[in-house]
Short mmCIF file of C-alpha atoms in Angstrom, two decimals:
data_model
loop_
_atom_site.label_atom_id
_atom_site.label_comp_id
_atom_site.label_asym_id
_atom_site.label_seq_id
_atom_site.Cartn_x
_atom_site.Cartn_y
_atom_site.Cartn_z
CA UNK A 25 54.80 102.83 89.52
CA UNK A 26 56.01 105.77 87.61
CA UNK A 27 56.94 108.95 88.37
CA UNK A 28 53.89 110.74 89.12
CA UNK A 29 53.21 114.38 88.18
CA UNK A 30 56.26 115.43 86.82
CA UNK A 31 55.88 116.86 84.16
CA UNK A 32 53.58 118.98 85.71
CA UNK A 33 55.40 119.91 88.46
CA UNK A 34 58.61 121.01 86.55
CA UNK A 35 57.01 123.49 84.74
CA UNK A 36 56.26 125.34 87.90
CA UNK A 37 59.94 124.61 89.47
CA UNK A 38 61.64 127.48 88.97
CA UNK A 39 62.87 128.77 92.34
CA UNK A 40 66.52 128.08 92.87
CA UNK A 41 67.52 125.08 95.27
CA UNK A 42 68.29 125.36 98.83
CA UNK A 43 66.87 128.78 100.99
CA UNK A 44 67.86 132.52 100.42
CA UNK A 45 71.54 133.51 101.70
CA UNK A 46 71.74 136.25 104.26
CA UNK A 47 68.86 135.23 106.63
CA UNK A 48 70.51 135.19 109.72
CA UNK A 49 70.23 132.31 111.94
CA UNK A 50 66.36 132.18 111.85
CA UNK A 51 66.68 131.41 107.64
CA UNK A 52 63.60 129.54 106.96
CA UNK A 53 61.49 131.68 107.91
CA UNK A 54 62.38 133.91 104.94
CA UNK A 55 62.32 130.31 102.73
CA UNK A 56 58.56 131.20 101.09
CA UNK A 57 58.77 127.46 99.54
CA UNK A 58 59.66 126.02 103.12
CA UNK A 59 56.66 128.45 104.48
CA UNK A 60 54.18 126.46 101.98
CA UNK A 61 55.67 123.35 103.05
CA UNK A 62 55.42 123.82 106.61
CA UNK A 63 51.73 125.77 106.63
CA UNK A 64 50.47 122.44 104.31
CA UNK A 65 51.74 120.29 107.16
CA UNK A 66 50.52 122.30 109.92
CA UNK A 67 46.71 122.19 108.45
CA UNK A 68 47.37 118.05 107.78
CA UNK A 69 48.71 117.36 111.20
CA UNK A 70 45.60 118.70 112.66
CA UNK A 71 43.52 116.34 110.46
CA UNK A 72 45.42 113.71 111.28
CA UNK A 73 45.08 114.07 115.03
CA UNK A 74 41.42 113.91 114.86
CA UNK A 75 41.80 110.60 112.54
CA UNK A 76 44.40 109.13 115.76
CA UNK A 77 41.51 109.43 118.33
CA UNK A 78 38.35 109.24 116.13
CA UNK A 79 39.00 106.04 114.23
CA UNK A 80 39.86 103.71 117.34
CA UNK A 81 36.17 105.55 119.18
CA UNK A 82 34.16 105.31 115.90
CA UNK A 83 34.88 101.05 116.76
CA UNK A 84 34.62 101.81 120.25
CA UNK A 85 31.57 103.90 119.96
CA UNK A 86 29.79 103.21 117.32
CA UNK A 87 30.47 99.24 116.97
CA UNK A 88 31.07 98.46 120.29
CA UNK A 89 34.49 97.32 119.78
CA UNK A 90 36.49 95.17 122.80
CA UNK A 91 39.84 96.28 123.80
CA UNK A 92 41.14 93.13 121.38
CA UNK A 93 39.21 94.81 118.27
CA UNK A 94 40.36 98.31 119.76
CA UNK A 95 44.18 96.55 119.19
CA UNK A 96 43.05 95.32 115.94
CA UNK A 97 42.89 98.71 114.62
CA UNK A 98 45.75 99.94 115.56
CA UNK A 99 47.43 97.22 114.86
CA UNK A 100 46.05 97.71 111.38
CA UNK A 101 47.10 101.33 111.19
CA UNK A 102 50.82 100.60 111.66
CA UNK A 103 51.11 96.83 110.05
CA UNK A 104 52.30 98.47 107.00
CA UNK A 105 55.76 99.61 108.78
CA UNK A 106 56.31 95.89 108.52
CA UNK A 107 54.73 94.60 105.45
CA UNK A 108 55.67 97.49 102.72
CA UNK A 109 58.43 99.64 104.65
CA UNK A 110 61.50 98.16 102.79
CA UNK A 111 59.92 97.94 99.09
CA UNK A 112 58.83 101.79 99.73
CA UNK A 113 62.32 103.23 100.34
CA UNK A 114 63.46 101.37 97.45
CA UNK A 115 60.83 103.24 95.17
CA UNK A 116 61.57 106.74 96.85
CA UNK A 117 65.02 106.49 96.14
CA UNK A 118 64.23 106.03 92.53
CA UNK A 119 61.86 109.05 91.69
CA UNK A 120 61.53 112.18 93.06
CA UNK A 121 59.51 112.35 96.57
CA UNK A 122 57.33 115.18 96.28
CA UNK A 123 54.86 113.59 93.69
CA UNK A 124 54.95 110.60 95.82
CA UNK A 125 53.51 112.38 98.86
CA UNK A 126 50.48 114.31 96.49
CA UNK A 127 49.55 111.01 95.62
CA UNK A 128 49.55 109.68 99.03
CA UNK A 129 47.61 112.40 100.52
CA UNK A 130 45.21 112.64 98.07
CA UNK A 131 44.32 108.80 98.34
CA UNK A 132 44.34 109.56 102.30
CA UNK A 133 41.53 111.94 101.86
CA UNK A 134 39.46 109.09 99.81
CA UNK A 135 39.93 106.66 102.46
CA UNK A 136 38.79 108.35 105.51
CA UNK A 137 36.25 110.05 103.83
CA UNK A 138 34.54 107.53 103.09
CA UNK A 139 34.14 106.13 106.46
CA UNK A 140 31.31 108.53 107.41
CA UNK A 141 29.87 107.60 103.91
CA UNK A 142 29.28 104.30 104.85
CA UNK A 143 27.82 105.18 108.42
CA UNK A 144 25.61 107.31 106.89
CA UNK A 145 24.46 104.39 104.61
CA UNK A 146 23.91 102.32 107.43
CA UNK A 147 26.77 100.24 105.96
CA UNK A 148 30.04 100.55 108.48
CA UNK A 149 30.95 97.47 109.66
CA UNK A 150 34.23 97.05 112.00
CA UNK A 151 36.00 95.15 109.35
CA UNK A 152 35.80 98.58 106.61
CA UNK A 153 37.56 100.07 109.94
CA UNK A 154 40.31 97.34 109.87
CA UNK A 155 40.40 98.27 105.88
CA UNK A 156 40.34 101.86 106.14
CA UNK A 157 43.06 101.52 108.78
CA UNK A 158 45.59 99.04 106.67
CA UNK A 159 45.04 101.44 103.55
CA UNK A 160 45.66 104.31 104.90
CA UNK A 161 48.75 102.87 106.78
CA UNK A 162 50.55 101.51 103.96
CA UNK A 163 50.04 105.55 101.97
CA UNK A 164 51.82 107.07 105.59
CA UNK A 165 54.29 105.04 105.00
CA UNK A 166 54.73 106.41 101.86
CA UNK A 167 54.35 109.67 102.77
CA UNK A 168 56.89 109.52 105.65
CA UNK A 169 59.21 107.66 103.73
CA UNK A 170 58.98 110.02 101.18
CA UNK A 171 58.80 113.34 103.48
CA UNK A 172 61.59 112.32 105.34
CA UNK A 173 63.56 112.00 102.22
CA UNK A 174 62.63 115.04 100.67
CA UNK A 175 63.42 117.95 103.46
CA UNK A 176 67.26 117.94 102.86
CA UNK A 177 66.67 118.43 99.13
CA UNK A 178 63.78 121.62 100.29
CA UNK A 179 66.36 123.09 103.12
CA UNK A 180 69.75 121.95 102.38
CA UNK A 181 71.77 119.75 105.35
CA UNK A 182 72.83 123.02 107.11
CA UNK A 183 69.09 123.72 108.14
CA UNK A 184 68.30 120.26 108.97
CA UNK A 185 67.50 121.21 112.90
CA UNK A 186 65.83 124.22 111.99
CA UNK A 187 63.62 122.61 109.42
CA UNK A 188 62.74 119.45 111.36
CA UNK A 189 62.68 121.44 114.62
CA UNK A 190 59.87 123.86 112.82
CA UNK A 191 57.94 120.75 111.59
CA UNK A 192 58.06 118.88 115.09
CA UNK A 193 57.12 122.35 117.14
CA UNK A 194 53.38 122.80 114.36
CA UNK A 195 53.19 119.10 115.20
CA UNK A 196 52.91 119.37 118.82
CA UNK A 197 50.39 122.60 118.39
CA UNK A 198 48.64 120.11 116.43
CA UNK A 199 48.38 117.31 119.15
CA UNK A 200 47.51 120.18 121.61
CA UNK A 201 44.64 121.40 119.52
CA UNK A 202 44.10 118.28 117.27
CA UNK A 203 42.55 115.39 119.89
CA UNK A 204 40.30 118.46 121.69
CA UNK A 205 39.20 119.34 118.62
CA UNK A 206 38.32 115.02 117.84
CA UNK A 207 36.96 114.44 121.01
CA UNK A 208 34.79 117.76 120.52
CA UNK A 209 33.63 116.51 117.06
CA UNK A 210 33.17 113.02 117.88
CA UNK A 211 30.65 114.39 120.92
CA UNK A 212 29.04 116.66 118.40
CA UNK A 213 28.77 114.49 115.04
CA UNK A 214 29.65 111.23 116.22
CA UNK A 215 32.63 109.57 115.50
CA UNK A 216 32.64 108.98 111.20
CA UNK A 217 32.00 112.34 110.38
CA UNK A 218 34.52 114.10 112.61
CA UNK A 219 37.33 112.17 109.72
CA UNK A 220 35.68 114.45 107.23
CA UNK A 221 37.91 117.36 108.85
CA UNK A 222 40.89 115.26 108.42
CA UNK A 223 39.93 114.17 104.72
CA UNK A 224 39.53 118.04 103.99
CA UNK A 225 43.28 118.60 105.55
CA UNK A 226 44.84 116.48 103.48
CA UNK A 227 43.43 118.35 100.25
CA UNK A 228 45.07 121.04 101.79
CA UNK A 229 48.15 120.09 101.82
CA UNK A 230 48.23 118.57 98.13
CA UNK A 231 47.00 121.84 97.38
CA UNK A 232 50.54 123.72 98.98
CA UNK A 233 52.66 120.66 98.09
CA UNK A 234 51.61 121.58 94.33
CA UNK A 235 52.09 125.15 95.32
CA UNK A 236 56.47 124.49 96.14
CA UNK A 237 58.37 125.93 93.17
CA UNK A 238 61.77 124.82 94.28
CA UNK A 239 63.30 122.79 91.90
CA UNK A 240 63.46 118.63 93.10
CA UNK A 241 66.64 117.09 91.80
CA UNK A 242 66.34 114.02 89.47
CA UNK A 243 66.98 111.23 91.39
CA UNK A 244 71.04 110.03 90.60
CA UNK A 245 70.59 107.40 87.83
CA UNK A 246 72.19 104.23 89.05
CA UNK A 247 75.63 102.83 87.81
CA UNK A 248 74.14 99.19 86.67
CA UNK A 249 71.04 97.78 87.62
CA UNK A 250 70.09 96.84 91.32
CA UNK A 251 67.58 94.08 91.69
CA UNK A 252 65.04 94.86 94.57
CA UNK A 253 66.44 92.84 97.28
CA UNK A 254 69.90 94.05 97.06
CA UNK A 255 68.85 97.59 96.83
CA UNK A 256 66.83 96.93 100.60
CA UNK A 257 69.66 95.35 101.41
CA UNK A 258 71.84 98.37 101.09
CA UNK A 259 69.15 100.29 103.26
CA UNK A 260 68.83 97.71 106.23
CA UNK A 261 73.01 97.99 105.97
CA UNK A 262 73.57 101.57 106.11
CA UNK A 263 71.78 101.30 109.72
CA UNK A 264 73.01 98.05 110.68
CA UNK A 265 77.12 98.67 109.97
CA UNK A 266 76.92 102.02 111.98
CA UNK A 267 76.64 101.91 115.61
CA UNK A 268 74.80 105.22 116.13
CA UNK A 269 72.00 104.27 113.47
CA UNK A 270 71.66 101.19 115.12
CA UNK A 271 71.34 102.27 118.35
CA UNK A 272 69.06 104.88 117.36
CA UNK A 273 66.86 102.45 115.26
CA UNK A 274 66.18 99.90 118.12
CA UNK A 275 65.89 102.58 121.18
CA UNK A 276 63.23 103.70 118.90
CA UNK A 277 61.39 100.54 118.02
CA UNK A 278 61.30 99.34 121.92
CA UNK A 279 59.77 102.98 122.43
CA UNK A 280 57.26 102.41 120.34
CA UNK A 281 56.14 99.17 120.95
CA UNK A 282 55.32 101.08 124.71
CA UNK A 283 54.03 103.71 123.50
CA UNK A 284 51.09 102.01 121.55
CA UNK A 285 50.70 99.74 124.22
CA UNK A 286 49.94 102.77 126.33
CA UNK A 287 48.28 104.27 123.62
CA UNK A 288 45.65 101.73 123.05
CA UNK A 289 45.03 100.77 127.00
CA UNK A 290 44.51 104.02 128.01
CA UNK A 291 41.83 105.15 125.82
CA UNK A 292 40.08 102.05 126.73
CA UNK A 293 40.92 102.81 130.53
CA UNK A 294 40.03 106.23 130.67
CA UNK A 295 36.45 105.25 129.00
CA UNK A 296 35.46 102.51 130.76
CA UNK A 297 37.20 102.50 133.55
CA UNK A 298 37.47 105.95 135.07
CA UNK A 299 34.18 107.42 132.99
CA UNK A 300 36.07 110.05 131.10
CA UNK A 301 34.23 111.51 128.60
CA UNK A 302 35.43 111.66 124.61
CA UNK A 303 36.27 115.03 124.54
CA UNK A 304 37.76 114.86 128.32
CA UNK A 305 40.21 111.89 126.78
CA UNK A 306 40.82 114.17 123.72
CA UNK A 307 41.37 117.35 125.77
CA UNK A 308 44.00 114.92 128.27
CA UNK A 309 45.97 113.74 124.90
CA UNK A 310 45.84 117.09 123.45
CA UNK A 311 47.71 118.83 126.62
CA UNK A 312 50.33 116.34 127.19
CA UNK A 313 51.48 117.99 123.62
CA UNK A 314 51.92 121.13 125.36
CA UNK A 315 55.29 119.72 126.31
CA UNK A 316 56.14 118.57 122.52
CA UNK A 317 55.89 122.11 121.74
CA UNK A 318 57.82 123.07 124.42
CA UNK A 319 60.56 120.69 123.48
CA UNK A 320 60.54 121.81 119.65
CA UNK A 321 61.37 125.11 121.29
CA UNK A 322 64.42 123.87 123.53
CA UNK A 323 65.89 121.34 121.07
CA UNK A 324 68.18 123.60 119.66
CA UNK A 325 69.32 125.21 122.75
CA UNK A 326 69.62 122.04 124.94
CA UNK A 327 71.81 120.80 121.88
CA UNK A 328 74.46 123.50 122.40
CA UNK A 329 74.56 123.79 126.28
CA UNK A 330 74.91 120.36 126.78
CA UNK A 331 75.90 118.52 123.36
CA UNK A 332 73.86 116.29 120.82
CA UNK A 333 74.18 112.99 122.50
CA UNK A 334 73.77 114.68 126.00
CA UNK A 335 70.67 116.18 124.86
CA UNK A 336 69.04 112.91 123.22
CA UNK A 337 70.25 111.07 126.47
CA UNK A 338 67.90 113.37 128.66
CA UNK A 339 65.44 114.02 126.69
CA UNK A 340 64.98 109.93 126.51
CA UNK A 341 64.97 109.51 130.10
CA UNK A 342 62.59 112.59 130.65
CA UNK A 343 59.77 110.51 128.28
CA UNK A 344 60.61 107.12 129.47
CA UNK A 345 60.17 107.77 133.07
CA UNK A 346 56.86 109.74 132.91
CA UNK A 347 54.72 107.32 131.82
CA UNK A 348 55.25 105.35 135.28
CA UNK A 349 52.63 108.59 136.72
CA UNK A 350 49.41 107.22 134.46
CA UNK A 351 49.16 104.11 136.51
CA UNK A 352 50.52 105.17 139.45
CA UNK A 353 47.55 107.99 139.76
CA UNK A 354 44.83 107.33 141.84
CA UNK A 355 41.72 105.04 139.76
CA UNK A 356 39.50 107.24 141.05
CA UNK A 357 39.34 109.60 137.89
CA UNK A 358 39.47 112.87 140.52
CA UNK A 359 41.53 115.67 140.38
CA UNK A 360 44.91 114.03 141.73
CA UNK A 361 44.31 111.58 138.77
CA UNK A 362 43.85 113.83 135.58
CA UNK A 363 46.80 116.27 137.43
CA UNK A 364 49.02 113.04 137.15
CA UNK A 365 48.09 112.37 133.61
CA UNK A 366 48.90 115.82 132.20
CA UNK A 367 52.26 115.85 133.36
CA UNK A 368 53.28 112.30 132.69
CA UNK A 369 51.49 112.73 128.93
CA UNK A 370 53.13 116.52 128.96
CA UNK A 371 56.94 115.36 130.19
CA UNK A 372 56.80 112.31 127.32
CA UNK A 373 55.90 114.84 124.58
CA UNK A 374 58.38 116.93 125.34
CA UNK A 375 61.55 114.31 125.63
CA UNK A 376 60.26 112.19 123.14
CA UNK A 377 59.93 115.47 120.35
CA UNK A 378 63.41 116.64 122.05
CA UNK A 379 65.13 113.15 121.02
CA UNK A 380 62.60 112.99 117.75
CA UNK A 381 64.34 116.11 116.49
CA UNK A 382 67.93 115.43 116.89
CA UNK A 383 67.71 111.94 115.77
CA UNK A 384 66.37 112.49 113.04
CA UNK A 385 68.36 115.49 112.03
CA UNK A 386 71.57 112.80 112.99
CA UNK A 387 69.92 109.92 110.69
CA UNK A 388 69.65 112.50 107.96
CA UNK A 389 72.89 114.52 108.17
CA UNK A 390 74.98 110.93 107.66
CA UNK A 391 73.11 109.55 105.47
CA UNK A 392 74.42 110.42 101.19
CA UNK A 393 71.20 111.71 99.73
CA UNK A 394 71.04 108.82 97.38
CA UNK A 395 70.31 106.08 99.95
CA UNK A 396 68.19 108.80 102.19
CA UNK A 397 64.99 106.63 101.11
CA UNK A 398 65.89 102.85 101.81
CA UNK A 399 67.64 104.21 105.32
CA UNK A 400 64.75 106.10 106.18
CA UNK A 401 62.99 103.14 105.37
CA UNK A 402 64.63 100.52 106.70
CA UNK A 403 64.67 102.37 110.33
CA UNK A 404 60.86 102.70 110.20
CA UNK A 405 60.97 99.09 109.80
CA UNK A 406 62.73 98.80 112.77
CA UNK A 407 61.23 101.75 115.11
CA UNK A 408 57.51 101.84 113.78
CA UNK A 409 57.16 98.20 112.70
CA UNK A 410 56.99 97.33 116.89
CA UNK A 411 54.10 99.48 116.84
CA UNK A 412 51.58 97.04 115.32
CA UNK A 413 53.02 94.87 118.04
CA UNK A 414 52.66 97.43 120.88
CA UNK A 415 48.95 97.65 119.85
CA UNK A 416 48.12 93.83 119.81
CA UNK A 417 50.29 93.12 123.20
CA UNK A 418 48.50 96.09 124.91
CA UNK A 419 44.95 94.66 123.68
CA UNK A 420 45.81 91.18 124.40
CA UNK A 421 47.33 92.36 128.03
CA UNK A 422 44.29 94.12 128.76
CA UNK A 423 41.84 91.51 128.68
CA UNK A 424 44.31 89.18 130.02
CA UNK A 425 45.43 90.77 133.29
CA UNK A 426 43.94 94.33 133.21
CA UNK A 427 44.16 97.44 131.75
CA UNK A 428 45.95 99.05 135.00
CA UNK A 429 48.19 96.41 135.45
CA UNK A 430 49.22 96.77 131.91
CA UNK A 431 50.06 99.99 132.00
CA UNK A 432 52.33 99.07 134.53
CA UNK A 433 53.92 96.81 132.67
CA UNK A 434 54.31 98.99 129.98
CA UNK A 435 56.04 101.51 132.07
CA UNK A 436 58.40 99.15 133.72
CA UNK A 437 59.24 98.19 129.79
CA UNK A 438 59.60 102.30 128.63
CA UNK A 439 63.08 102.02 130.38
CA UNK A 440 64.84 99.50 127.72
CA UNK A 441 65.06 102.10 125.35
CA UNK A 442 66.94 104.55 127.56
CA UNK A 443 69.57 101.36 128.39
CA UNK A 444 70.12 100.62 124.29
CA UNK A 445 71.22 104.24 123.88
CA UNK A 446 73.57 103.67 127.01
CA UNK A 447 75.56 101.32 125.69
CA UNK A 448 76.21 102.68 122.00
CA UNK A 449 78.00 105.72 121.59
CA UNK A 450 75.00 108.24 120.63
CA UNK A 451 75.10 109.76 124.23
CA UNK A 452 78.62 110.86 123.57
CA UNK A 453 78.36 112.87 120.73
CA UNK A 454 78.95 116.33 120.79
CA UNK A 455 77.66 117.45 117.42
CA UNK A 456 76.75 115.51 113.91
CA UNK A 457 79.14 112.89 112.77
CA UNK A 458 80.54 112.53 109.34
CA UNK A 459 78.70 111.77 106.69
CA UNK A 460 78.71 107.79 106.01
CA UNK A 461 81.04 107.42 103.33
CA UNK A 462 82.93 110.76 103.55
CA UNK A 463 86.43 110.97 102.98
CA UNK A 464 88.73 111.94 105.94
CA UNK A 465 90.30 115.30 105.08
CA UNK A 466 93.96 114.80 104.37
CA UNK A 467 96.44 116.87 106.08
CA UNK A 468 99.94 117.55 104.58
CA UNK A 469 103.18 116.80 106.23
CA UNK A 470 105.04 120.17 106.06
#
């Protein structure tokens, strides 16, 4: 596929690259093309929230989905981190990002959109839902991909932190606000229509994506031609041949196979087996993010008290212990059991966006901006791919053995991740490595 919306776009690029000079420490937030950026995201993240929590209740609720065709969906949702990860990064490192994410967004807001459509027609079936999930899967993957890719060419690497420490603190307000506001709108409209909000967000953010003036640089034209399996190769490489990457990569794929395991059994447990009410289960998702936010805030801080691999060590064991409190708390559903569940869900948000934000900010500060793409790629492979996986085991668990007892399991299993960072040399970092492929300087003999 071609370069969408270029020619377009360039005739409204005209701010200079990279954010004003002379803004202090706090520089983005006098970077207007950032500010559209971010405030695009912030409305989208929101939408998407209510999509995480209505789409798995629209097949629990409306089609009377099992906890198998519960896993099915979200197993559906992430799938594409497997199937089209690799060929994505490829594309994204061969035309410019921004029109990639426009066109992903927009076909977002198609896809969920029509899901109330069809209930309205009398026409949903749980198989659209498995559709509908797949679809609009494989287009996060390339917006991710393709977001991921294009912040260091918005910010510049210096504001790397800042930026992606901005952009994980309006995500967290959005999980506070976003599964309230779902669990609301599914009690109040049902299910299908509450992912018209999230249809509408997207639009939004095409709508301030086309609104960024800041020139996008061409991508680098390449030195010969690169079939397609040697340029994934190159991506998968980059991560494999460095020991932080890797480590990074795999902690983050065993967390997320847990973390949709959770994800899916607990929605299902809270329902059916303690009687919690849609918008109660929204309401307990959406204050566990209180902690994200809180750990957006302390990111940069914790990272020079303590150092960067210090920081991503503790913030990993803060979010892989917690979750041992959900099953642990009485299965009662009283007030000793919901207390449990907000701080277990609020301790994970805040490690896990702690670690989010300076691994990411590591992956993209050593990675040359010409294989950003296929390495951004290639370690969603890895770290999201498991959560297809996560979805189907946690399904599959539940009816086998019990939704309790697998969230047990699933707790006992949160602690691999912590012992993969352990044993690679992330933890002892003290700030950002060289970039791969940088020269050494050279210092005279005098």
């Amino acid at each position: 596929m071609t370069d969408i919306g270029n020619g377009a776009a360039e005739a409204l690029e005209e701010a200079p690259a990279g954010p004003p000079a002379g803004a202090g420490n706090s520089t983005l937030w006098r970077d207007p093309e950032f500010l559209k950026f971010w405030s695009g995201e912030a409305i989208s993240q929101v939408g998407a929230q209510v999509t995480t929590l209505a789409l798995p209740l629209t097949a629990v609720l409306t089609l009377d989905a099992s906890s198998s065709q519960v896993g099915f969906v979200n197993a559906a949702s992430y799938a594409p981190f497997l199937m089209v990860t690799l060929l994505v990064g490829v594309w994204v490192d061969r035309v410019r990002r921004r029109p990639l994410m426009i066109m992903a967004n927009v076909g977002r807001a198609l896809l969920v959109s029509a899901v109330p459509l069809l209930a309205a027609l009398d026409l949903l079936r749980i198989e659209y839902v498995y559709v509908a999930a797949l679809l609009v899967g494989t287009l996060t993957v390339v917006f991710d991909v393709s977001y991921q890719s294009y912040l260091p060419t918005l910010v510049g690497k210096e504001h790397l932190v800042e930026g992606n420490s901005k952009l994980q603190g309006t995500s967290s307000l959005a999980q506070i606000g976003g599964p309230g506001l779902a669990g609301l709108l599914v009690g109040w409209v049902t299910a299908p229509y509450a992912l018209l909000i999230n249809g509408i967000s997207y639009l939004v953010s095409v709508l301030t994506l086309l609104a960024v003036r800041r020139a996008e640089p061409a991508p680098e034209p390449q030195q010969e031609r690169t079939g397609i399996w040697t340029s994934i190769n190159q991506g998968v490489r980059i991560i494999w041949d460095s020991a932080h990457l890797r480590a990074c990569a795999l902690q983050s794929g065993l967390y997320n196979l847990c973390w949709m395991s959770l994800q899916t059994v607990f929605v299902l447990y809270a329902a059916r087996t303690l009687g919690i009410s849609p918008g109660g289960i929204g309401l307990l998702l959406g204050t566990g993010a209180v902690g994200s936010l809180v750990g957006s805030m302390l990111a940069q801080w914790l990272k020079r008290r303590i150092g960067l691999g210090s920081a991503i060590l503790a913030a990993l064991l803060l979010c892989c212990l917690a979750p041992a409190a959900i099953p642990a708390a009485p299965a009662n559903g009283g007030a000793l059991s919901l207390a449990l569940f907000v701080a277990a869900f609020a301790l994970i948000g805040a490690g896990g966006t702690i670690a989010n934000i300076h691994i990411i900010s590591l992956r993209q500060s050593m990675t040359p901006d010409h294989l950003l793409g296929r390495m951004n790629a290639g370690y969603r492979f890895v770290s999201w791919g498991t959560l297809p996986l996560g979805a189907l085991l946690g399904g599959w668990l539940g009816d086998l053995i019990g939704l309790r007892e697998t969230l047990f399991v699933t707790a006992a299993v949160f602690l691999t991740a912590v012992l993969v960072v352990l044993k690679s040399p992330v933890w002892r970092l003290k700030d950002f490595p060289a970039q791969i492929g940088a020269q050494p300087r050279k210092v005279e003999a005098r």
